[in-house]
């Protein structure tokens, strides 16, 4: 199997693609991978704060989709089901990591930015010069958020998902999702103010 | 709805964050991982299929050979034992079947004295009944003596034969019975068979009932005839081995009579017994003593 785009599936919806893939048509899976790989890696990067780790988790998520394609039923959007898989994998990975490292705001060291370096091919030198620093701090602030706020903030403000979809992915009531998003933003703002203080 | 519109500046900042793109090697790595996954599934299928044969290999593997060998030997031994027992039972059944056949033949041909050997008990009863008939003829009366009745009763029901002297009531036994009868009080007997005391007989004077005197006279007659009876019993005893032991010659019979009618000793009898003899019909003639010896051997 070669992961190449097939023009026949370009006009297919996500649900149609997974239905085709459930009929053992691998080209439909290729189309899903091509559609979701960047979004998934971006989401996982914001969630983990590490690009390599995000790519590994994205690989695991696609492999899980490849193995468990028959578990999808067309009662929900494919993207909802797919992000649920991704979040579960990311949470499991985070729990494993927490056994070795504990990340908290008290451990935050602005000078030690090694783990949050973005690669040169992602951010250009000019971007890094002006917006890069801000982006770094925002990412640090996101990483510092509580997990329950981080998930909904990423899904809503980075992945630009609907409240309903977030509620479905997180298996939470809509009101809970909204309140968590609001409280997450407040916390993020506070964190960014704290981060910006030393620099300012 | 108010919450949604709060902190929009943060939302804008987050939305403006640069979007990461997958590495160029991402698809290649994913391709490799999918290939590995497929190969693992194929090998898993092969292992699952082979696990059944592997189970049987473990079941009948080399480590179980001693146990299987021992258990098979035990099974063969048990089977052989039961087969041998069945064969023994079959031999015994065939022997008993021959005996039954023999008895059937004797019943079918009672007139043929030479060919069909009668059982000793039957012969004794026959002889005894002949004797009683003779005595009845001598007395020329309808009454029958109790002594004779008891004598016949003591002799006739002898279907089961003791192993030492099969079916033969010896002279000793008969004489004992006679002596016991002599001690008993003589009573009269009706024609119906009811016993009547002598007083009743004298009082009633019923005809057809033997009185005490007549009974005594009969007894006396019988005593007078006791010699004859002894002789007849001697003849009976001397005749009995003639029937039960066919190989005896006439000289031997006479010799045994001269010796006091004791007949031939058991050892001599056993020595003279031939195990099997064929009748004129071809049926196997097996003596009872032979059967008994066979039974003892089988036991």
mmCIF file of C-alpha atoms in Angstrom, chain B residues 59-158:
data_model
loop_
_atom_site.group_PDB
_atom_site.id
_atom_site.type_symbol
_atom_site.label_atom_id
_atom_site.label_comp_id
_atom_site.label_asym_id
_atom_site.label_seq_id
_atom_site.Cartn_x
_atom_site.Cartn_y
_atom_site.Cartn_z
ATOM 1 C CA UNK B 59 -0.476 -33.712 23.956
ATOM 2 C CA UNK B 60 1.278 -36.569 22.204
ATOM 3 C CA UNK B 61 4.758 -35.221 22.601
ATOM 4 C CA UNK B 62 7.825 -37.157 23.576
ATOM 5 C CA UNK B 63 7.430 -36.347 27.236
ATOM 6 C CA UNK B 64 4.215 -38.350 27.417
ATOM 7 C CA UNK B 65 5.584 -41.445 25.687
ATOM 8 C CA UNK B 66 6.454 -43.330 28.914
ATOM 9 C CA UNK B 67 3.067 -42.656 30.435
ATOM 10 C CA UNK B 68 1.274 -43.681 27.253
ATOM 11 C CA UNK B 69 3.378 -46.849 26.993
ATOM 12 C CA UNK B 70 2.682 -47.890 30.549
ATOM 13 C CA UNK B 71 -1.003 -47.167 30.239
ATOM 14 C CA UNK B 72 -1.231 -49.141 26.982
ATOM 15 C CA UNK B 73 0.502 -52.111 28.625
ATOM 16 C CA UNK B 74 -1.942 -51.973 31.512
ATOM 17 C CA UNK B 75 -4.882 -51.846 29.126
ATOM 18 C CA UNK B 76 -3.586 -54.821 27.149
ATOM 19 C CA UNK B 77 -3.041 -56.802 30.352
ATOM 20 C CA UNK B 78 -6.558 -56.098 31.575
ATOM 21 C CA UNK B 79 -8.027 -57.083 28.224
ATOM 22 C CA UNK B 80 -6.040 -60.317 28.139
ATOM 23 C CA UNK B 81 -7.152 -61.167 31.664
ATOM 24 C CA UNK B 82 -10.824 -60.731 30.805
ATOM 25 C CA UNK B 83 -10.440 -62.706 27.575
ATOM 26 C CA UNK B 84 -8.901 -65.607 29.518
ATOM 27 C CA UNK B 85 -11.731 -65.506 32.017
ATOM 28 C CA UNK B 86 -14.241 -65.582 29.198
ATOM 29 C CA UNK B 87 -12.519 -68.588 27.682
ATOM 30 C CA UNK B 88 -12.636 -70.420 31.020
ATOM 31 C CA UNK B 89 -16.309 -69.668 31.391
ATOM 32 C CA UNK B 90 -16.897 -70.887 27.868
ATOM 33 C CA UNK B 91 -15.174 -74.207 28.699
ATOM 34 C CA UNK B 92 -17.277 -74.623 31.821
ATOM 35 C CA UNK B 93 -20.430 -73.797 29.918
ATOM 36 C CA UNK B 94 -19.593 -76.309 27.236
ATOM 37 C CA UNK B 95 -18.991 -78.981 29.877
ATOM 38 C CA UNK B 96 -22.241 -78.275 31.639
ATOM 39 C CA UNK B 97 -23.929 -78.223 28.276
ATOM 40 C CA UNK B 98 -22.623 -81.735 27.593
ATOM 41 C CA UNK B 99 -23.919 -82.892 30.938
ATOM 42 C CA UNK B 100 -27.353 -81.506 30.214
ATOM 43 C CA UNK B 101 -27.279 -83.131 26.830
ATOM 44 C CA UNK B 102 -26.393 -86.398 28.475
ATOM 45 C CA UNK B 103 -29.278 -86.235 30.915
ATOM 46 C CA UNK B 104 -31.642 -85.399 28.095
ATOM 47 C CA UNK B 105 -30.506 -88.453 26.240
ATOM 48 C CA UNK B 106 -31.056 -90.658 29.270
ATOM 49 C CA UNK B 107 -34.568 -89.304 29.675
ATOM 50 C CA UNK B 108 -35.352 -89.801 26.038
ATOM 51 C CA UNK B 109 -34.278 -93.425 26.014
ATOM 52 C CA UNK B 110 -35.103 -94.985 29.335
ATOM 53 C CA UNK B 111 -35.733 -98.433 27.866
ATOM 54 C CA UNK B 112 -32.293 -98.800 26.453
ATOM 55 C CA UNK B 113 -30.453 -100.039 29.512
ATOM 56 C CA UNK B 114 -27.148 -100.662 27.885
ATOM 57 C CA UNK B 115 -26.790 -97.409 26.057
ATOM 58 C CA UNK B 116 -28.191 -94.868 28.523
ATOM 59 C CA UNK B 117 -26.679 -94.915 31.971
ATOM 60 C CA UNK B 118 -29.242 -94.116 34.633
ATOM 61 C CA UNK B 119 -28.496 -92.119 37.648
ATOM 62 C CA UNK B 120 -27.737 -94.118 40.688
ATOM 63 C CA UNK B 121 -30.459 -92.561 42.762
ATOM 64 C CA UNK B 122 -33.069 -93.457 40.219
ATOM 65 C CA UNK B 123 -31.792 -97.015 40.105
ATOM 66 C CA UNK B 124 -31.839 -97.332 43.839
ATOM 67 C CA UNK B 125 -35.380 -96.074 43.995
ATOM 68 C CA UNK B 126 -36.380 -98.474 41.266
ATOM 69 C CA UNK B 127 -34.791 -101.408 43.041
ATOM 70 C CA UNK B 128 -36.408 -100.414 46.267
ATOM 71 C CA UNK B 129 -39.827 -100.129 44.729
ATOM 72 C CA UNK B 130 -39.328 -103.548 43.193
ATOM 73 C CA UNK B 131 -38.487 -104.909 46.595
ATOM 74 C CA UNK B 132 -41.562 -103.381 48.127
ATOM 75 C CA UNK B 133 -43.663 -104.842 45.406
ATOM 76 C CA UNK B 134 -42.203 -108.214 46.139
ATOM 77 C CA UNK B 135 -42.945 -107.904 49.826
ATOM 78 C CA UNK B 136 -46.429 -106.774 49.056
ATOM 79 C CA UNK B 137 -46.898 -109.759 46.898
ATOM 80 C CA UNK B 138 -45.576 -111.976 49.652
ATOM 81 C CA UNK B 139 -47.919 -110.490 52.213
ATOM 82 C CA UNK B 140 -50.774 -110.547 49.674
ATOM 83 C CA UNK B 141 -52.535 -107.721 51.431
ATOM 84 C CA UNK B 142 -53.532 -104.132 50.593
ATOM 85 C CA UNK B 143 -51.776 -102.658 53.589
ATOM 86 C CA UNK B 144 -48.359 -101.290 53.239
ATOM 87 C CA UNK B 145 -45.964 -101.327 56.047
ATOM 88 C CA UNK B 146 -44.718 -98.076 57.450
ATOM 89 C CA UNK B 147 -41.326 -99.533 57.529
ATOM 90 C CA UNK B 148 -41.331 -99.943 53.811
ATOM 91 C CA UNK B 149 -42.721 -96.510 53.337
ATOM 92 C CA UNK B 150 -40.088 -94.989 55.485
ATOM 93 C CA UNK B 151 -37.507 -97.103 53.835
ATOM 94 C CA UNK B 152 -38.543 -95.920 50.451
ATOM 95 C CA UNK B 153 -38.842 -92.394 51.679
ATOM 96 C CA UNK B 154 -35.365 -92.608 53.137
ATOM 97 C CA UNK B 155 -34.024 -93.886 49.890
ATOM 98 C CA UNK B 156 -36.089 -92.342 47.190
ATOM 99 C CA UNK B 157 -35.501 -88.601 47.755
ATOM 100 C CA UNK B 158 -31.856 -88.718 46.956
#
